[in-house]
Amino acid sequence: MDKRFTVIASLTVALAGFLFGFDTVVISGANEPIKALWNTSSWFHGFFIMSMALWGTVIGAFFGGIPTDRYGRKKVLIWIGVLYFLSALGSALAPDPYSFSFFRFIGGLGVGASSVAAPAYLSEISSAQNRGKLVALYQFNLVLGILLAFISNYSLKGFGGADDWRYMLGVEAIPALLYLILVLRVPRSPRWLLLQGRVEEARSILAQMLPSAEAVQQTLQTIQKHIAIEGGKSEGLFQKKFSRPIFLAFCIAFFNQLSGINFVLYYAPVILEKSGFAASDSLLSSVSIGAVNLIFTMVGLSLIDRLGRRTLMYLGSFAYIIGLGMISYAFYTDAAPMFSLIFILVFITGHAIGQGAVIWVFISEIFPNSVRGKGQAFGSSVHWVLAALITLLGEVVIESVPAWTIFAFFAAFMVLQLAFTHFIMPETKGKSLESVEDEVALEL
């Protein structure tokens, strides 16, 4: 077995996560300059400028499962690279807010489809022992993209004068092109190939992933058995027999966004200015948010296959509650800016170790082979609809509601997440996708 085979393929596909993170957060540095340039209302700015990429993400996630199941994970991953590249160049060169919104929407389609195809692909080419780690590579690259977007925004401030924001957005074209070239070389998913009846192609790929011919044959038989039970083809998601994984995917995606993570990432400079930082300091402090996110995502990555998904969700939930509660207290009492920043970083730590490390792994594990793409699309859609709504309303809420109430609201939902983790969420650590399918089905 060539151990590098799975690792190289996983690292390449996980680069989609890097572009996801970079594209999602790069707009934070362009927020204020664009608002001043086109002088739009808060509602227009929130919808067409700040959240338009997220509405594209919603569409990409909602419909991404169809081509992912029909045409294969690899083809979708290739088109994702094309969308990112076009979006970066188009947004940077946009002459007006409407063309800008269009190209941000195109990038959002790539983000949404990426959150479906990449975790599905990664879960299907990894083993039960390293699946959490390899799928979480997607999240690691995502937060690496977030950090480098913050650093890039800070570094490019003053580079092009009034056109700084164009450089901030356009630089994404470079990694998008690199990803597009590399992803052309990754193999197809063996589980998807078996769904299409292409047994010998699947066998050839599994032979490069597994240690022996016996292991290859055993894996083929296990997958084919489950495909036969499922009817041997892709099927509709919204059936009673899939109600348990649908419910689990909804809950984890719902709580991910009701933590306020995208609100904090998108509006980090504004939030930090409201807590007392100067404008230049707020951009630099945003870099610290990205750095902490990356460091503790690495911690989550190292622990997810050892401690399990539920344990990380416990740790993350407690950190969420403490961090959000103290941020709310800081705004309520007008505490020093550094006090607010410390607990924002506690909040980010909780997200990185918990939800950030777990969400895409967990959703990719709980659906059967026949509906994995559609299931991933459903969970991603819930996540992105909420992210879009929160981002759309963020500008208005920041201007009209006391900051402490916003963070108290998010903290209350994290108490509910803790209850979900304790009473409902199953553990999927160290189990094959087929055994997870059996266990989740038994709990219906």
CSV table of N, CA, C and O in Angstrom, one decimal, residues 127-241:
chain,number,residue,atom,x,y,z
A,127,SER,N,-9.9,5.6,5.9
A,127,SER,CA,-10.3,4.4,6.7
A,127,SER,C,-11.0,4.8,7.9
A,127,SER,O,-11.0,6.0,8.3
A,128,ALA,N,-11.6,3.8,8.6
A,128,ALA,CA,-12.3,4.1,9.9
A,128,ALA,C,-11.4,4.7,10.9
A,128,ALA,O,-11.8,5.6,11.7
A,129,GLN,N,-10.1,4.3,10.9
A,129,GLN,CA,-9.1,4.8,11.9
A,129,GLN,C,-8.6,6.2,11.7
A,129,GLN,O,-8.3,6.9,12.6
A,130,ASN,N,-8.6,6.7,10.4
A,130,ASN,CA,-8.1,8.0,10.2
A,130,ASN,C,-9.1,8.9,9.5
A,130,ASN,O,-8.7,10.0,9.1
A,131,ARG,N,-10.3,8.5,9.4
A,131,ARG,CA,-11.3,9.3,8.7
A,131,ARG,C,-11.6,10.7,9.3
A,131,ARG,O,-11.6,11.7,8.7
A,132,GLY,N,-11.6,10.7,10.7
A,132,GLY,CA,-11.8,12.0,11.3
A,132,GLY,C,-10.7,13.0,11.0
A,132,GLY,O,-11.0,14.1,10.7
A,133,LYS,N,-9.5,12.5,11.1
A,133,LYS,CA,-8.3,13.3,10.8
A,133,LYS,C,-8.3,13.8,9.4
A,133,LYS,O,-8.0,15.0,9.1
A,134,LEU,N,-8.6,12.9,8.4
A,134,LEU,CA,-8.5,13.3,7.0
A,134,LEU,C,-9.6,14.2,6.6
A,134,LEU,O,-9.4,15.2,5.9
A,135,VAL,N,-10.8,14.0,7.1
A,135,VAL,CA,-11.9,14.9,6.7
A,135,VAL,C,-11.7,16.2,7.4
A,135,VAL,O,-12.0,17.3,6.9
A,136,ALA,N,-11.2,16.2,8.7
A,136,ALA,CA,-10.9,17.4,9.4
A,136,ALA,C,-9.8,18.2,8.7
A,136,ALA,O,-9.6,19.4,9.1
A,137,LEU,N,-9.0,17.6,7.8
A,137,LEU,CA,-8.0,18.4,7.1
A,137,LEU,C,-8.8,19.5,6.3
A,137,LEU,O,-8.2,20.6,6.1
A,138,TYR,N,-10.0,19.2,5.9
A,138,TYR,CA,-10.8,20.2,5.2
A,138,TYR,C,-11.0,21.4,6.1
A,138,TYR,O,-10.8,22.6,5.7
A,139,GLN,N,-11.4,21.2,7.3
A,139,GLN,CA,-11.6,22.2,8.3
A,139,GLN,C,-10.3,23.0,8.6
A,139,GLN,O,-10.2,24.2,8.8
A,140,PHE,N,-9.2,22.2,8.7
A,140,PHE,CA,-7.9,22.8,9.0
A,140,PHE,C,-7.5,23.8,7.9
A,140,PHE,O,-7.1,24.9,8.1
A,141,ASN,N,-7.7,23.4,6.6
A,141,ASN,CA,-7.4,24.2,5.5
A,141,ASN,C,-8.4,25.4,5.5
A,141,ASN,O,-8.0,26.5,5.1
A,142,LEU,N,-9.6,25.2,5.9
A,142,LEU,CA,-10.6,26.3,6.0
A,142,LEU,C,-10.1,27.4,6.9
A,142,LEU,O,-10.1,28.6,6.5
A,143,VAL,N,-9.7,27.0,8.1
A,143,VAL,CA,-9.2,28.0,9.1
A,143,VAL,C,-7.8,28.6,8.7
A,143,VAL,O,-7.5,29.8,9.0
A,144,LEU,N,-7.0,27.8,8.0
A,144,LEU,CA,-5.8,28.4,7.4
A,144,LEU,C,-6.2,29.4,6.4
A,144,LEU,O,-5.5,30.5,6.4
A,145,GLY,N,-7.2,29.2,5.6
A,145,GLY,CA,-7.6,30.2,4.6
A,145,GLY,C,-8.1,31.4,5.3
A,145,GLY,O,-7.9,32.6,4.9
A,146,ILE,N,-8.9,31.2,6.4
A,146,ILE,CA,-9.4,32.4,7.2
A,146,ILE,C,-8.2,33.2,7.7
A,146,ILE,O,-8.2,34.4,7.6
A,147,LEU,N,-7.2,32.5,8.3
A,147,LEU,CA,-6.1,33.3,8.9
A,147,LEU,C,-5.3,34.0,7.8
A,147,LEU,O,-5.0,35.2,8.0
A,148,LEU,N,-5.1,33.4,6.7
A,148,LEU,CA,-4.3,34.0,5.6
A,148,LEU,C,-5.1,35.1,5.0
A,148,LEU,O,-4.6,36.1,4.5
A,149,ALA,N,-6.5,35.0,5.0
A,149,ALA,CA,-7.3,36.1,4.5
A,149,ALA,C,-7.2,37.4,5.4
A,149,ALA,O,-7.0,38.5,4.9
A,150,PHE,N,-7.2,37.1,6.7
A,150,PHE,CA,-6.9,38.2,7.7
A,150,PHE,C,-5.6,38.8,7.5
A,150,PHE,O,-5.4,40.1,7.5
A,151,ILE,N,-4.5,38.0,7.4
A,151,ILE,CA,-3.2,38.5,7.2
A,151,ILE,C,-3.0,39.2,5.9
A,151,ILE,O,-2.4,40.3,5.8
A,152,SER,N,-3.6,38.7,4.8
A,152,SER,CA,-3.6,39.3,3.5
A,152,SER,C,-4.3,40.7,3.5
A,152,SER,O,-3.7,41.7,3.0
A,153,ASN,N,-5.4,40.7,4.2
A,153,ASN,CA,-6.1,42.0,4.3
A,153,ASN,C,-5.3,43.1,5.0
A,153,ASN,O,-5.2,44.2,4.6
A,154,TYR,N,-4.7,42.6,6.1
A,154,TYR,CA,-3.8,43.5,6.9
A,154,TYR,C,-2.6,44.0,6.1
A,154,TYR,O,-2.2,45.2,6.1
A,155,SER,N,-2.0,43.0,5.4
A,155,SER,CA,-0.8,43.3,4.6
A,155,SER,C,-1.1,44.2,3.4
A,155,SER,O,-0.2,45.1,3.0
A,156,LEU,N,-2.2,44.1,2.8
A,156,LEU,CA,-2.5,44.9,1.6
A,156,LEU,C,-3.2,46.2,1.9
A,156,LEU,O,-3.4,47.0,1.0
A,157,LYS,N,-3.4,46.5,3.2
A,157,LYS,CA,-4.0,47.8,3.6
A,157,LYS,C,-2.9,48.9,3.2
A,157,LYS,O,-1.8,48.8,3.7
A,158,GLY,N,-3.2,49.8,2.3
A,158,GLY,CA,-2.3,50.8,1.9
A,158,GLY,C,-1.5,50.5,0.7
A,158,GLY,O,-0.8,51.3,0.1
A,159,PHE,N,-1.7,49.2,0.2
A,159,PHE,CA,-1.0,48.8,-1.0
A,159,PHE,C,-1.4,49.5,-2.3
A,159,PHE,O,-0.6,49.8,-3.1
A,160,GLY,N,-2.8,49.6,-2.4
A,160,GLY,CA,-3.3,50.2,-3.6
A,160,GLY,C,-4.2,51.4,-3.4
A,160,GLY,O,-5.0,51.8,-4.2
A,161,GLY,N,-4.0,52.0,-2.2
A,161,GLY,CA,-4.8,53.2,-1.9
A,161,GLY,C,-6.2,52.9,-1.8
A,161,GLY,O,-6.7,52.0,-1.1
A,162,ALA,N,-7.0,53.7,-2.6
A,162,ALA,CA,-8.5,53.5,-2.5
A,162,ALA,C,-8.9,52.1,-3.1
A,162,ALA,O,-10.0,51.6,-2.9
A,163,ASP,N,-8.0,51.5,-3.9
A,163,ASP,CA,-8.3,50.2,-4.5
A,163,ASP,C,-7.7,49.0,-3.6
A,163,ASP,O,-7.6,47.9,-4.2
A,164,ASP,N,-7.4,49.2,-2.4
A,164,ASP,CA,-6.9,48.1,-1.5
A,164,ASP,C,-7.8,46.9,-1.6
A,164,ASP,O,-7.3,45.8,-1.7
A,165,TRP,N,-9.1,47.2,-1.5
A,165,TRP,CA,-10.0,46.1,-1.4
A,165,TRP,C,-10.0,45.2,-2.7
A,165,TRP,O,-10.3,44.0,-2.6
A,166,ARG,N,-9.7,45.8,-3.8
A,166,ARG,CA,-9.6,45.0,-5.1
A,166,ARG,C,-8.5,44.0,-5.0
A,166,ARG,O,-8.6,42.9,-5.4
A,167,TYR,N,-7.3,44.4,-4.5
A,167,TYR,CA,-6.2,43.5,-4.3
A,167,TYR,C,-6.5,42.4,-3.3
A,167,TYR,O,-6.2,41.3,-3.4
A,168,MET,N,-7.2,42.8,-2.2
A,168,MET,CA,-7.6,41.9,-1.1
A,168,MET,C,-8.4,40.7,-1.7
A,168,MET,O,-8.2,39.5,-1.4
A,169,LEU,N,-9.4,41.1,-2.6
A,169,LEU,CA,-10.2,40.1,-3.2
A,169,LEU,C,-9.6,39.3,-4.3
A,169,LEU,O,-9.8,38.1,-4.5
A,170,GLY,N,-8.8,40.0,-5.2
A,170,GLY,CA,-8.2,39.4,-6.4
A,170,GLY,C,-7.1,38.4,-6.1
A,170,GLY,O,-6.9,37.5,-6.9
A,171,VAL,N,-6.4,38.5,-5.0
A,171,VAL,CA,-5.3,37.7,-4.7
A,171,VAL,C,-5.7,36.2,-4.6
A,171,VAL,O,-4.9,35.3,-4.8
A,172,GLU,N,-7.0,36.0,-4.3
A,172,GLU,CA,-7.5,34.6,-4.2
A,172,GLU,C,-7.4,33.8,-5.5
A,172,GLU,O,-7.4,32.6,-5.5
A,173,ALA,N,-7.3,34.5,-6.6
A,173,ALA,CA,-7.2,33.8,-7.9
A,173,ALA,C,-5.9,32.9,-8.0
A,173,ALA,O,-5.9,31.9,-8.7
A,174,ILE,N,-4.9,33.3,-7.2
A,174,ILE,CA,-3.6,32.5,-7.3
A,174,ILE,C,-3.8,31.1,-6.7
A,174,ILE,O,-3.6,30.1,-7.3
A,175,PRO,N,-4.3,31.0,-5.4
A,175,PRO,CA,-4.5,29.6,-4.9
A,175,PRO,C,-5.6,28.9,-5.6
A,175,PRO,O,-5.6,27.6,-5.7
A,176,ALA,N,-6.6,29.6,-6.2
A,176,ALA,CA,-7.7,28.9,-6.9
A,176,ALA,C,-7.2,28.2,-8.1
A,176,ALA,O,-7.6,27.1,-8.4
A,177,LEU,N,-6.3,28.9,-8.8
A,177,LEU,CA,-5.7,28.3,-10.0
A,177,LEU,C,-4.8,27.1,-9.7
A,177,LEU,O,-4.8,26.1,-10.3
A,178,LEU,N,-4.0,27.2,-8.6
A,178,LEU,CA,-3.2,26.1,-8.1
A,178,LEU,C,-4.1,24.9,-7.8
A,178,LEU,O,-3.8,23.7,-8.2
A,179,TYR,N,-5.1,25.1,-7.0
A,179,TYR,CA,-6.1,24.0,-6.7
A,179,TYR,C,-6.6,23.4,-7.9
A,179,TYR,O,-6.7,22.1,-8.0
A,180,LEU,N,-7.0,24.2,-8.9
A,180,LEU,CA,-7.7,23.6,-10.1
A,180,LEU,C,-6.7,22.7,-10.8
A,180,LEU,O,-7.1,21.7,-11.3
A,181,ILE,N,-5.4,23.1,-10.9
A,181,ILE,CA,-4.4,22.2,-11.5
A,181,ILE,C,-4.2,20.9,-10.8
A,181,ILE,O,-4.2,19.8,-11.4
A,182,LEU,N,-4.1,21.0,-9.5
A,182,LEU,CA,-3.8,19.8,-8.7
A,182,LEU,C,-5.0,18.8,-8.6
A,182,LEU,O,-4.8,17.6,-8.6
A,183,VAL,N,-6.3,19.3,-8.5
A,183,VAL,CA,-7.4,18.4,-8.3
A,183,VAL,C,-7.7,17.6,-9.6
A,183,VAL,O,-8.3,16.6,-9.5
A,184,LEU,N,-7.2,18.0,-10.7
A,184,LEU,CA,-7.3,17.2,-11.9
A,184,LEU,C,-6.7,15.8,-11.8
A,184,LEU,O,-7.0,14.9,-12.5
A,185,ARG,N,-5.7,15.7,-10.9
A,185,ARG,CA,-4.9,14.5,-10.7
A,185,ARG,C,-5.5,13.5,-9.7
A,185,ARG,O,-4.9,12.4,-9.5
A,186,VAL,N,-6.4,13.9,-8.9
A,186,VAL,CA,-6.9,13.0,-7.8
A,186,VAL,C,-7.8,11.9,-8.4
A,186,VAL,O,-8.4,12.1,-9.4
A,187,PRO,N,-7.8,10.7,-7.7
A,187,PRO,CA,-8.7,9.6,-8.2
A,187,PRO,C,-10.1,9.8,-7.9
A,187,PRO,O,-10.5,10.7,-7.0
A,188,ARG,N,-11.0,9.1,-8.5
A,188,ARG,CA,-12.4,9.1,-8.2
A,188,ARG,C,-12.6,8.4,-6.9
A,188,ARG,O,-11.8,7.6,-6.4
A,189,SER,N,-13.8,8.6,-6.2
A,189,SER,CA,-14.1,7.9,-5.0
A,189,SER,C,-14.5,6.5,-5.3
A,189,SER,O,-15.4,6.3,-6.2
A,190,PRO,N,-13.9,5.5,-4.7
A,190,PRO,CA,-14.2,4.1,-5.0
A,190,PRO,C,-15.7,3.7,-4.6
A,190,PRO,O,-16.3,2.9,-5.3
A,191,ARG,N,-16.2,4.4,-3.6
A,191,ARG,CA,-17.6,4.1,-3.2
A,191,ARG,C,-18.6,4.6,-4.3
A,191,ARG,O,-19.6,4.0,-4.7
A,192,TRP,N,-18.3,5.8,-4.9
A,192,TRP,CA,-19.1,6.3,-5.9
A,192,TRP,C,-19.0,5.4,-7.2
A,192,TRP,O,-20.0,5.2,-7.8
A,193,LEU,N,-17.8,5.0,-7.5
A,193,LEU,CA,-17.6,4.1,-8.6
A,193,LEU,C,-18.4,2.8,-8.5
A,193,LEU,O,-19.0,2.3,-9.5
A,194,LEU,N,-18.5,2.3,-7.3
A,194,LEU,CA,-19.2,1.1,-7.1
A,194,LEU,C,-20.7,1.3,-7.2
A,194,LEU,O,-21.5,0.4,-7.7
A,195,LEU,N,-21.2,2.5,-6.8
A,195,LEU,CA,-22.6,2.9,-7.0
A,195,LEU,C,-22.9,2.9,-8.5
A,195,LEU,O,-24.1,2.6,-8.9
A,196,GLN,N,-21.9,3.2,-9.4
A,196,GLN,CA,-22.1,3.2,-10.8
A,196,GLN,C,-21.9,1.9,-11.5
A,196,GLN,O,-22.0,1.7,-12.7
A,197,GLY,N,-21.5,0.9,-10.7
A,197,GLY,CA,-21.2,-0.5,-11.2
A,197,GLY,C,-19.9,-0.6,-11.8
A,197,GLY,O,-19.6,-1.6,-12.5
A,198,ARG,N,-19.0,0.3,-11.5
A,198,ARG,CA,-17.6,0.3,-12.1
A,198,ARG,C,-16.7,-0.4,-11.1
A,198,ARG,O,-15.8,0.3,-10.5
A,199,VAL,N,-16.8,-1.7,-11.0
A,199,VAL,CA,-16.2,-2.5,-10.0
A,199,VAL,C,-14.6,-2.5,-10.1
A,199,VAL,O,-13.9,-2.3,-9.1
A,200,GLU,N,-14.1,-2.7,-11.3
A,200,GLU,CA,-12.7,-2.8,-11.5
A,200,GLU,C,-12.0,-1.5,-11.3
A,200,GLU,O,-10.9,-1.5,-10.7
A,201,GLU,N,-12.6,-0.4,-11.7
A,201,GLU,CA,-12.0,0.9,-11.4
A,201,GLU,C,-11.9,1.1,-9.9
A,201,GLU,O,-10.9,1.6,-9.3
A,202,ALA,N,-13.0,0.8,-9.1
A,202,ALA,CA,-13.0,0.9,-7.7
A,202,ALA,C,-11.9,0.0,-7.1
A,202,ALA,O,-11.2,0.4,-6.1
A,203,ARG,N,-11.8,-1.3,-7.6
A,203,ARG,CA,-10.8,-2.2,-7.0
A,203,ARG,C,-9.4,-1.6,-7.2
A,203,ARG,O,-8.6,-1.7,-6.3
A,204,SER,N,-9.2,-1.0,-8.3
A,204,SER,CA,-7.8,-0.5,-8.6
A,204,SER,C,-7.5,0.6,-7.6
A,204,SER,O,-6.3,0.7,-7.1
A,205,ILE,N,-8.4,1.5,-7.3
A,205,ILE,CA,-8.2,2.6,-6.4
A,205,ILE,C,-8.0,2.0,-5.0
A,205,ILE,O,-7.1,2.5,-4.2
A,206,LEU,N,-8.9,1.1,-4.6
A,206,LEU,CA,-8.8,0.5,-3.2
A,206,LEU,C,-7.5,-0.2,-3.0
A,206,LEU,O,-6.9,-0.2,-1.9
A,207,ALA,N,-6.9,-0.8,-4.1
A,207,ALA,CA,-5.7,-1.5,-4.0
A,207,ALA,C,-4.5,-0.6,-3.6
A,207,ALA,O,-3.5,-1.0,-3.0
A,208,GLN,N,-4.7,0.7,-4.0
A,208,GLN,CA,-3.7,1.7,-3.6
A,208,GLN,C,-3.9,2.3,-2.2
A,208,GLN,O,-3.0,2.9,-1.6
A,209,MET,N,-5.1,2.0,-1.6
A,209,MET,CA,-5.4,2.6,-0.3
A,209,MET,C,-5.2,1.5,0.8
A,209,MET,O,-5.0,1.9,1.9
A,210,LEU,N,-5.4,0.2,0.5
A,210,LEU,CA,-5.5,-0.8,1.5
A,210,LEU,C,-4.3,-1.7,1.5
A,210,LEU,O,-3.6,-1.8,0.5
A,211,PRO,N,-4.0,-2.4,2.6
A,211,PRO,CA,-2.7,-3.1,2.8
A,211,PRO,C,-2.6,-4.4,2.0
A,211,PRO,O,-1.5,-4.9,1.9
A,212,SER,N,-3.7,-5.0,1.6
A,212,SER,CA,-3.6,-6.4,1.0
A,212,SER,C,-4.8,-6.6,0.1
A,212,SER,O,-5.8,-5.9,0.2
A,213,ALA,N,-4.6,-7.6,-0.8
A,213,ALA,CA,-5.7,-8.0,-1.7
A,213,ALA,C,-6.9,-8.5,-0.9
A,213,ALA,O,-8.1,-8.3,-1.3
A,214,GLU,N,-6.7,-9.1,0.2
A,214,GLU,CA,-7.8,-9.6,1.1
A,214,GLU,C,-8.6,-8.5,1.6
A,214,GLU,O,-9.8,-8.5,1.6
A,215,ALA,N,-7.9,-7.4,2.1
A,215,ALA,CA,-8.6,-6.2,2.6
A,215,ALA,C,-9.4,-5.5,1.5
A,215,ALA,O,-10.5,-5.0,1.8
A,216,VAL,N,-8.8,-5.5,0.3
A,216,VAL,CA,-9.5,-4.9,-0.8
A,216,VAL,C,-10.8,-5.6,-1.1
A,216,VAL,O,-11.9,-5.0,-1.3
A,217,GLN,N,-10.7,-7.0,-1.2
A,217,GLN,CA,-11.9,-7.8,-1.5
A,217,GLN,C,-12.9,-7.7,-0.4
A,217,GLN,O,-14.1,-7.6,-0.7
A,218,GLN,N,-12.5,-7.7,0.9
A,218,GLN,CA,-13.4,-7.5,2.0
A,218,GLN,C,-14.2,-6.2,2.0
A,218,GLN,O,-15.4,-6.1,2.2
A,219,THR,N,-13.4,-5.1,1.7
A,219,THR,CA,-14.0,-3.8,1.6
A,219,THR,C,-15.0,-3.7,0.4
A,219,THR,O,-16.1,-3.2,0.6
A,220,LEU,N,-14.6,-4.3,-0.7
A,220,LEU,CA,-15.5,-4.3,-1.9
A,220,LEU,C,-16.9,-5.0,-1.5
A,220,LEU,O,-17.9,-4.5,-1.8
A,221,GLN,N,-16.7,-6.2,-0.9
A,221,GLN,CA,-17.9,-6.9,-0.5
A,221,GLN,C,-18.8,-6.2,0.5
A,221,GLN,O,-20.1,-6.2,0.3
A,222,THR,N,-18.2,-5.5,1.4
A,222,THR,CA,-19.0,-4.8,2.4
A,222,THR,C,-19.8,-3.7,1.8
A,222,THR,O,-21.0,-3.5,2.0
A,223,ILE,N,-19.0,-2.9,1.0
A,223,ILE,CA,-19.7,-1.7,0.3
A,223,ILE,C,-20.8,-2.2,-0.7
A,223,ILE,O,-21.9,-1.7,-0.7
A,224,GLN,N,-20.5,-3.3,-1.4
A,224,GLN,CA,-21.5,-3.8,-2.4
A,224,GLN,C,-22.7,-4.4,-1.7
A,224,GLN,O,-23.8,-4.2,-2.2
A,225,LYS,N,-22.5,-4.9,-0.5
A,225,LYS,CA,-23.6,-5.5,0.3
A,225,LYS,C,-24.6,-4.3,0.7
A,225,LYS,O,-25.8,-4.4,0.5
A,226,HIS,N,-24.0,-3.2,1.1
A,226,HIS,CA,-24.8,-2.1,1.5
A,226,HIS,C,-25.5,-1.4,0.3
A,226,HIS,O,-26.6,-0.9,0.4
A,227,ILE,N,-24.8,-1.4,-0.8
A,227,ILE,CA,-25.4,-0.8,-2.0
A,227,ILE,C,-26.6,-1.6,-2.4
A,227,ILE,O,-27.6,-1.1,-2.8
A,228,ALA,N,-26.4,-3.0,-2.3
A,228,ALA,CA,-27.5,-3.9,-2.7
A,228,ALA,C,-28.7,-3.6,-1.8
A,228,ALA,O,-29.9,-3.6,-2.3
A,229,ILE,N,-28.5,-3.4,-0.5
A,229,ILE,CA,-29.6,-3.2,0.5
A,229,ILE,C,-30.3,-1.9,0.1
A,229,ILE,O,-31.5,-1.7,0.2
A,230,GLU,N,-29.5,-0.9,-0.3
A,230,GLU,CA,-30.0,0.4,-0.6
A,230,GLU,C,-30.7,0.5,-2.0
A,230,GLU,O,-31.2,1.5,-2.4
A,231,GLY,N,-30.6,-0.6,-2.7
A,231,GLY,CA,-31.2,-0.6,-4.1
A,231,GLY,C,-30.3,-0.4,-5.2
A,231,GLY,O,-30.7,-0.4,-6.4
A,232,GLY,N,-29.0,-0.3,-4.9
A,232,GLY,CA,-28.0,-0.2,-5.9
A,232,GLY,C,-27.9,1.1,-6.7
A,232,GLY,O,-27.3,1.2,-7.8
A,233,LYS,N,-28.5,2.1,-6.2
A,233,LYS,CA,-28.5,3.4,-6.9
A,233,LYS,C,-28.8,4.5,-5.9
A,233,LYS,O,-29.2,4.3,-4.8
A,234,SER,N,-28.5,5.7,-6.4
A,234,SER,CA,-28.8,6.9,-5.6
A,234,SER,C,-30.3,7.0,-5.4
A,234,SER,O,-31.1,6.7,-6.3
A,235,GLU,N,-30.8,7.5,-4.3
A,235,GLU,CA,-32.2,7.6,-4.0
A,235,GLU,C,-32.6,8.9,-3.3
A,235,GLU,O,-31.7,9.7,-3.0
A,236,GLY,N,-33.9,9.2,-3.2
A,236,GLY,CA,-34.3,10.4,-2.5
A,236,GLY,C,-34.0,10.4,-1.1
A,236,GLY,O,-34.0,9.4,-0.4
A,237,LEU,N,-33.6,11.6,-0.6
A,237,LEU,CA,-33.2,11.7,0.8
A,237,LEU,C,-34.4,11.7,1.8
A,237,LEU,O,-34.3,11.1,2.9
A,238,PHE,N,-35.4,12.5,1.5
A,238,PHE,CA,-36.5,12.7,2.5
A,238,PHE,C,-37.5,11.5,2.6
A,238,PHE,O,-38.6,11.6,2.1
A,239,GLN,N,-37.0,10.5,3.2
A,239,GLN,CA,-37.8,9.3,3.5
A,239,GLN,C,-37.7,9.0,5.0
A,239,GLN,O,-36.7,9.4,5.6
A,240,LYS,N,-38.6,8.3,5.5
A,240,LYS,CA,-38.7,8.0,6.9
A,240,LYS,C,-37.4,7.3,7.4
A,240,LYS,O,-36.9,7.5,8.5
A,241,LYS,N,-36.9,6.4,6.5
A,241,LYS,CA,-35.7,5.6,7.0
A,241,LYS,C,-34.5,6.4,7.2
A,241,LYS,O,-33.5,6.0,7.8
